[in-house]
Each structure stands twice: as C-alpha cells, then as structure tokens.
CSV table of C-alpha atoms in Angstrom, one decimal:
chain,number,residue,atom,x,y,z
A,1,MET,CA,0.3,0.1,-0.3
A,2,LYS,CA,1.5,3.5,-1.3
A,3,PHE,CA,0.5,7.1,0.2
A,4,SER,CA,0.5,10.4,-0.7
A,5,ILE,CA,0.5,12.9,1.1
A,6,ILE,CA,-0.5,16.5,-0.3
A,7,THR,CA,0.7,20.2,0.7
A,8,ILE,CA,-1.3,23.2,-0.4
A,9,CYS,CA,0.4,26.8,0.4
A,10,PHE,CA,0.9,29.8,-1.3
A,11,ASN,CA,3.1,32.3,0.6
A,12,SER,CA,4.1,29.8,3.0
A,13,GLU,CA,7.5,30.2,4.6
A,14,ALA,CA,6.6,30.8,7.9
A,15,THR,CA,5.3,26.8,8.7
A,16,ILE,CA,5.9,25.3,5.8
A,17,GLU,CA,9.4,23.8,6.8
A,18,ARG,CA,7.1,22.4,9.7
A,19,SER,CA,4.6,20.5,7.8
A,20,ILE,CA,7.7,19.2,5.0
A,21,LYS,CA,9.4,18.2,8.4
A,22,SER,CA,7.1,16.0,9.3
A,23,VAL,CA,6.7,14.3,6.3
A,24,LEU,CA,10.3,13.3,5.8
A,25,GLU,CA,9.8,11.7,9.5
A,26,GLN,CA,6.9,9.1,9.3
A,27,THR,CA,8.7,5.9,10.4
A,28,CYS,CA,6.6,4.9,7.1
A,29,LYS,CA,8.4,5.0,4.4
A,30,ASP,CA,6.2,4.1,1.4
A,31,TYR,CA,4.7,7.2,0.3
A,32,GLU,CA,5.0,10.4,-2.0
A,33,TYR,CA,4.7,14.1,-1.4
A,34,ILE,CA,3.1,16.1,-3.7
A,35,ILE,CA,3.4,20.4,-2.8
A,36,VAL,CA,0.6,22.5,-4.7
A,37,ASP,CA,1.8,26.2,-5.0
A,38,GLY,CA,0.2,28.7,-5.6
A,39,ALA,CA,3.1,30.8,-7.4
A,40,SER,CA,4.7,32.6,-3.7
A,41,LYS,CA,6.2,35.5,-3.9
A,42,ASP,CA,8.3,34.6,-0.4
A,43,GLY,CA,10.8,32.3,0.0
A,44,THR,CA,8.9,28.9,0.3
A,45,LEU,CA,10.2,27.3,-3.5
A,46,ASP,CA,13.4,27.8,-1.6
A,47,ILE,CA,12.0,26.3,1.0
A,48,VAL,CA,10.6,23.2,-1.2
A,49,LYS,CA,13.2,22.5,-3.0
A,50,LYS,CA,15.7,22.5,-0.1
A,51,TYR,CA,14.3,19.8,1.3
A,52,GLU,CA,13.8,18.1,-1.8
A,53,PRO,CA,16.0,16.0,-1.8
A,54,LEU,CA,16.2,14.6,1.0
A,55,PHE,CA,13.1,12.9,0.0
A,56,GLU,CA,15.3,10.8,-2.4
A,57,GLY,CA,12.7,10.5,-5.5
A,58,ARG,CA,9.6,10.7,-3.7
A,59,MET,CA,9.1,14.6,-3.5
A,60,LYS,CA,7.1,15.9,-6.7
A,61,TRP,CA,6.1,19.1,-6.7
A,62,LYS,CA,4.2,22.0,-9.2
A,63,SER,CA,4.0,26.0,-8.5
A,64,GLU,CA,1.2,27.8,-10.5
A,65,PRO,CA,-1.9,30.4,-10.5
A,66,ASP,CA,-5.2,28.4,-9.2
A,67,LYS,CA,-7.7,29.6,-7.8
A,68,GLY,CA,-8.5,28.5,-5.0
A,69,ILE,CA,-7.3,26.2,-1.5
A,70,TYR,CA,-10.0,24.0,-4.0
A,71,ASP,CA,-8.3,23.6,-6.4
A,72,ALA,CA,-5.2,23.5,-6.0
A,73,MET,CA,-6.2,20.5,-3.4
A,74,ASN,CA,-7.7,18.6,-6.7
A,75,LYS,CA,-4.6,19.2,-8.8
A,76,GLY,CA,-2.4,17.1,-6.1
A,77,ILE,CA,-5.1,14.3,-6.3
A,78,ARG,CA,-4.9,14.1,-9.7
A,79,MET,CA,-0.8,13.6,-9.1
A,80,ALA,CA,-1.2,11.2,-6.6
A,81,THR,CA,-0.7,7.9,-7.8
A,82,GLY,CA,-1.4,6.2,-4.5
A,83,ASP,CA,-4.2,3.5,-2.8
A,84,ILE,CA,-4.6,6.2,0.2
A,85,ILE,CA,-4.5,10.4,0.4
A,86,GLY,CA,-3.9,12.0,2.4
A,87,ILE,CA,-3.7,15.7,2.9
A,88,VAL,CA,-1.4,18.3,5.1
A,89,ASN,CA,-2.1,22.1,4.8
A,90,SER,CA,1.2,23.7,5.0
A,91,ASP,CA,0.6,25.4,9.1
A,92,ASP,CA,-0.6,21.9,10.3
A,93,TRP,CA,2.1,18.9,10.8
A,94,LEU,CA,1.3,15.6,11.2
A,95,GLU,CA,2.6,12.8,14.5
A,96,GLY,CA,5.5,11.0,12.8
A,97,ASN,CA,4.1,7.7,13.2
A,98,SER,CA,0.8,8.8,11.3
A,99,LEU,CA,1.6,6.3,7.6
A,100,ASP,CA,1.7,3.8,10.3
A,101,MET,CA,-1.3,4.2,12.0
A,102,VAL,CA,-4.1,4.7,9.1
A,103,ALA,CA,-1.9,1.3,6.9
A,104,LYS,CA,-2.7,-0.8,10.7
A,105,THR,CA,-6.0,0.6,10.7
A,106,PHE,CA,-6.9,-0.5,7.0
A,107,LYS,CA,-5.8,-3.8,7.9
A,108,ASP,CA,-7.5,-4.3,10.3
A,109,ASN,CA,-10.8,-2.6,8.7
A,110,ARG,CA,-9.7,-6.2,5.7
A,111,GLU,CA,-8.2,-2.4,3.8
A,112,ASP,CA,-12.5,-1.8,2.4
A,113,VAL,CA,-11.2,1.2,-0.3
A,114,ASN,CA,-14.6,2.4,0.2
A,115,THR,CA,-13.9,3.5,4.2
A,116,LEU,CA,-13.0,6.6,5.3
A,117,TYR,CA,-9.7,6.5,8.1
A,118,CYS,CA,-10.7,9.6,10.1
A,119,GLY,CA,-8.2,10.3,13.6
A,120,ASP,CA,-7.8,12.7,15.6
A,121,ILE,CA,-6.9,15.5,16.0
A,122,VAL,CA,-4.2,18.0,18.2
A,123,PHE,CA,-5.3,21.5,17.1
A,124,HIS,CA,-2.8,24.7,19.1
A,125,TYR,CA,-4.6,28.2,19.6
A,126,ASN,CA,-2.2,31.0,18.9
A,127,ASN,CA,-1.4,31.7,23.6
A,128,GLY,CA,-0.7,28.2,23.8
A,129,GLU,CA,-2.9,26.0,24.9
A,130,GLN,CA,-4.0,23.1,22.9
A,131,LYS,CA,-6.4,20.6,22.7
A,132,ARG,CA,-7.0,17.2,21.8
A,133,MET,CA,-10.3,16.2,19.1
A,134,ASP,CA,-11.2,13.1,18.3
A,135,ALA,CA,-13.0,12.1,15.7
A,136,ASN,CA,-16.9,11.0,16.8
A,137,ILE,CA,-18.3,9.0,14.1
A,138,PRO,CA,-21.7,8.8,16.2
A,139,LEU,CA,-21.8,12.3,16.3
A,140,PHE,CA,-21.1,13.5,12.4
A,141,LYS,CA,-24.4,10.2,12.0
A,142,ARG,CA,-26.6,12.6,14.3
A,143,ASN,CA,-25.5,15.9,12.2
A,144,ALA,CA,-25.4,14.8,9.1
A,145,PRO,CA,-28.3,15.3,8.0
A,146,LEU,CA,-28.8,18.6,9.2
A,147,TRP,CA,-25.8,18.8,5.9
A,148,ILE,CA,-23.4,20.3,9.1
A,149,MET,CA,-20.5,17.9,9.9
A,150,ASN,CA,-19.0,17.4,13.3
A,151,GLY,CA,-16.7,14.7,14.7
A,152,ILE,CA,-14.6,14.5,11.9
A,153,ARG,CA,-11.6,16.7,11.2
A,154,HIS,CA,-10.4,16.5,7.9
A,155,PRO,CA,-6.9,17.7,8.3
A,156,ALA,CA,-6.9,13.6,9.6
A,157,THR,CA,-8.6,12.6,7.6
A,158,PHE,CA,-8.0,10.2,4.6
A,159,VAL,CA,-9.1,8.5,1.9
A,160,PRO,CA,-9.2,6.1,-0.7
A,161,ASP,CA,-7.9,6.9,-4.3
A,162,GLU,CA,-10.5,5.0,-5.4
A,163,VAL,CA,-13.6,6.7,-3.3
A,164,TYR,CA,-12.0,9.7,-4.8
A,165,GLU,CA,-12.7,8.4,-8.4
A,166,LYS,CA,-16.4,7.3,-7.1
A,167,ILE,CA,-17.6,10.3,-5.5
A,168,GLY,CA,-15.4,13.2,-7.2
A,169,LEU,CA,-13.0,15.7,-6.0
A,170,PHE,CA,-14.1,18.6,-4.5
A,171,ASN,CA,-16.0,22.2,-5.2
A,172,ASP,CA,-14.0,24.4,-6.1
A,173,LYS,CA,-16.9,27.0,-6.2
A,174,MET,CA,-16.3,26.8,-2.6
A,175,LYS,CA,-13.8,29.4,-0.5
A,176,LEU,CA,-14.6,27.9,3.1
A,177,SER,CA,-16.8,24.0,3.3
A,178,ALA,CA,-15.1,22.0,-0.1
A,179,ASP,CA,-14.1,19.1,2.8
A,180,GLN,CA,-17.3,19.3,4.9
A,181,ASP,CA,-19.3,19.0,1.3
A,182,PHE,CA,-17.1,16.4,0.0
A,183,ILE,CA,-17.4,14.2,4.0
A,184,LEU,CA,-21.0,14.7,3.3
A,185,ARG,CA,-21.2,13.4,0.4
A,186,CYS,CA,-19.4,10.4,1.0
A,187,HIS,CA,-21.4,9.3,3.7
A,188,PHE,CA,-24.8,10.1,1.8
A,189,GLN,CA,-23.6,7.2,-1.0
A,190,GLY,CA,-22.6,5.5,0.9
A,191,VAL,CA,-19.5,6.0,2.1
A,192,GLN,CA,-18.2,4.4,5.2
A,193,PHE,CA,-15.6,5.6,8.0
A,194,CYS,CA,-13.6,4.1,10.4
A,195,HIS,CA,-12.1,5.5,13.9
A,196,VAL,CA,-8.2,5.6,13.8
A,197,ASN,CA,-8.0,5.4,17.9
A,198,GLU,CA,-4.5,7.6,16.9
A,199,VAL,CA,-3.3,10.9,17.0
A,200,LEU,CA,-2.8,11.8,13.1
A,201,SER,CA,-2.0,15.6,12.9
A,202,ASN,CA,-1.8,19.1,14.8
A,203,MET,CA,-3.7,22.2,13.7
A,204,SER,CA,-3.0,25.3,14.2
A,205,ALA,CA,-5.4,28.0,14.9
A,206,GLY,CA,-5.8,31.5,13.0
A,207,GLY,CA,-6.4,30.0,9.8
A,208,PHE,CA,-10.0,31.3,7.4
A,209,SER,CA,-11.8,28.4,8.5
A,210,THR,CA,-10.9,29.0,12.6
A,211,ASP,CA,-10.6,33.0,12.8
A,212,ASN,CA,-14.8,34.3,13.3
A,213,THR,CA,-14.8,37.2,11.2
A,214,LYS,CA,-17.2,38.6,8.8
A,215,ALA,CA,-16.0,37.7,5.8
A,216,SER,CA,-15.3,34.3,6.5
A,217,LEU,CA,-19.1,34.4,7.9
A,218,GLU,CA,-19.9,35.5,3.8
A,219,ALA,CA,-18.2,32.8,2.7
A,220,SER,CA,-19.9,30.3,5.0
A,221,ILE,CA,-23.3,31.4,3.0
A,222,HIS,CA,-22.0,32.1,0.0
A,223,ASP,CA,-20.8,28.3,1.1
A,224,ARG,CA,-23.9,26.5,2.2
A,225,LYS,CA,-26.0,28.3,-0.6
A,226,ILE,CA,-23.7,26.4,-3.4
A,227,MET,CA,-23.7,23.2,-0.9
A,228,LEU,CA,-27.7,22.8,-0.7
A,229,GLU,CA,-28.0,24.1,-4.5
A,230,GLU,CA,-25.1,21.9,-6.6
A,231,ASN,CA,-27.3,18.4,-3.7
A,232,ASN,CA,-30.2,19.1,-5.2
A,233,ILE,CA,-31.5,20.5,-1.6
A,234,HIS,CA,-35.2,22.7,-2.7
A,235,GLY,CA,-38.6,22.8,-1.2
A,236,LEU,CA,-38.8,23.4,2.2
A,237,LYS,CA,-36.3,21.2,2.8
A,238,ARG,CA,-33.7,23.4,2.4
A,239,LEU,CA,-35.7,26.5,3.8
A,240,TRP,CA,-35.4,24.0,6.8
A,241,LEU,CA,-32.0,23.3,6.9
A,242,TRP,CA,-30.8,26.6,6.1
A,243,TYR,CA,-32.2,28.1,8.7
A,244,THR,CA,-31.7,25.8,11.4
A,245,TRP,CA,-27.4,25.6,10.0
A,246,ARG,CA,-28.2,29.8,10.3
A,247,LEU,CA,-29.6,29.1,13.5
A,248,MET,CA,-26.0,26.9,14.9
A,249,VAL,CA,-24.2,29.4,12.9
A,250,VAL,CA,-25.4,32.1,15.4
A,251,ILE,CA,-24.7,30.2,19.0
A,252,SER,CA,-21.1,29.5,18.1
A,253,ARG,CA,-20.0,32.7,17.1
A,254,LEU,CA,-21.7,33.8,19.9
A,255,SER,CA,-20.0,31.5,22.4
A,256,LYS,CA,-17.0,32.0,20.5
A,257,LYS,CA,-17.2,36.1,21.8
A,258,ILE,CA,-18.1,35.2,25.2
A,259,LYS,CA,-15.1,32.9,25.4
A,260,ASN,CA,-12.4,35.1,24.3
A,261,ASN,CA,-14.1,38.4,26.4
C-alpha cells in the first residue's frame, strides 16, 4: 500500500518547513509527497527545493496560479498515484507515526477502500493552549442529516483513491467548506467511516476557517448556498436546512465571542 500526501501552499515560508519535516520524518516510508504551490512570492519554494533531495525521489511539486485552496487540492489529487491520500495544509503537521497508524487500521479493516479513515487531531491555539479533538463518528452521523459536519476533522482524514473516483473531487466553487461538502457527500453515497484511534495531525489556529470574522461568515454563507443547490436540496427541506444551520452558526459565533472576552 502506498500513500500520497499532499500539501498546498501560498506564501507559506513561515510554516511550511514544519509541515515538510513532519512528512519526511514518517516512520512509514511507502509514500509520495506532492506539494502544490499557488505561485508564491516569498521564500516558500526555496524551502521546498532545500528539502526535495532528502525525499530521495519521493517528492514532486508544481507552482502555478490557482483558483483557490480547493482547486489546488484537486490538482494534487490528480497528481497522486498512491492508494490512500492525505492532505496536510502548510500550517499543519503530522505525528511521526501517522501513516503507520492509518496503514494498520486499513489492514485491520480488511483493506476496505470504500471507507474514510478518520483520526484525532490536536488544535494549537495562538496563546499556547492545546486541545485534542477526537473523531466522533456517531456524532457525525447524527448531524449529517442537517448537512452539518461535526465530529470528523478533515486534516486527520485519509481517503482511498477509489473514494475520490466514486464521489468526485472538491467543489472548487466553494471558499471554505468544500471539505465538509465532500465528507457529507461520501456519507450520503454509502462510504463508510473508520476511526483511527490515534492523534494523526496537528492544526494551527488563525486560519480563515477558524478566525470568526465577517469575511469567514460571508464565505460560509456563500458555500452553504452552493452546497444545498448542487446537492439538489430544494423546497421545505432546503428552508429547514438553511435556517437550522444559520441558528447554529449564530450560537457558535456568540459562544466564541464570549469565550474570547
């Protein structure tokens, strides 16, 4: 079994070295590492080129303008030749044994390629605090009918290439939520979910998806409209899903404001 690990980046010189090193230091060496750069103007590519020889032919990269994060992810998936694909954003990093843990779970699960392998994640806040967030598949399944993704962390989710062939790639019309849309589509099209009961990935605070700003809210609203439309959800069901989601967003944002104050 071979892994494809994908990192997308743009002007990421401050963080990408940590991401690259976390792949290089994997105890499992049966992988290829794909970096998709959006034509960075800083020193990102200098860092990529510095580490390229250390991968001994297992790294490949490209740098060109793209239409956004999900377009870049799709480019990486199309380049991938591995059996299982993982995405490590340029400000995230893997645990040293992550690939071995996924490989073991995959084998224990009878090498089922119609399954997402979902691990746990540690979220690192700017003030130095850390919070472990375990995958919770029962919670995910309870919320999925609302077209809301809870309990699954995309940076700690590994996807067999056959799932992408079956479900399709990320919707690059979206700005913030195409990973959620993809995982929900997997659920509704019969893909199974298996918990890898280990911390696989680390995620930094401060990204667009976690900044709780007006811009991130507008992006979420934009994506929600696309999600409901392109998954053919109309009529009363669409109204129900729209206003249920809006209420949950308001409660979540108020909760974060109270906590920060």
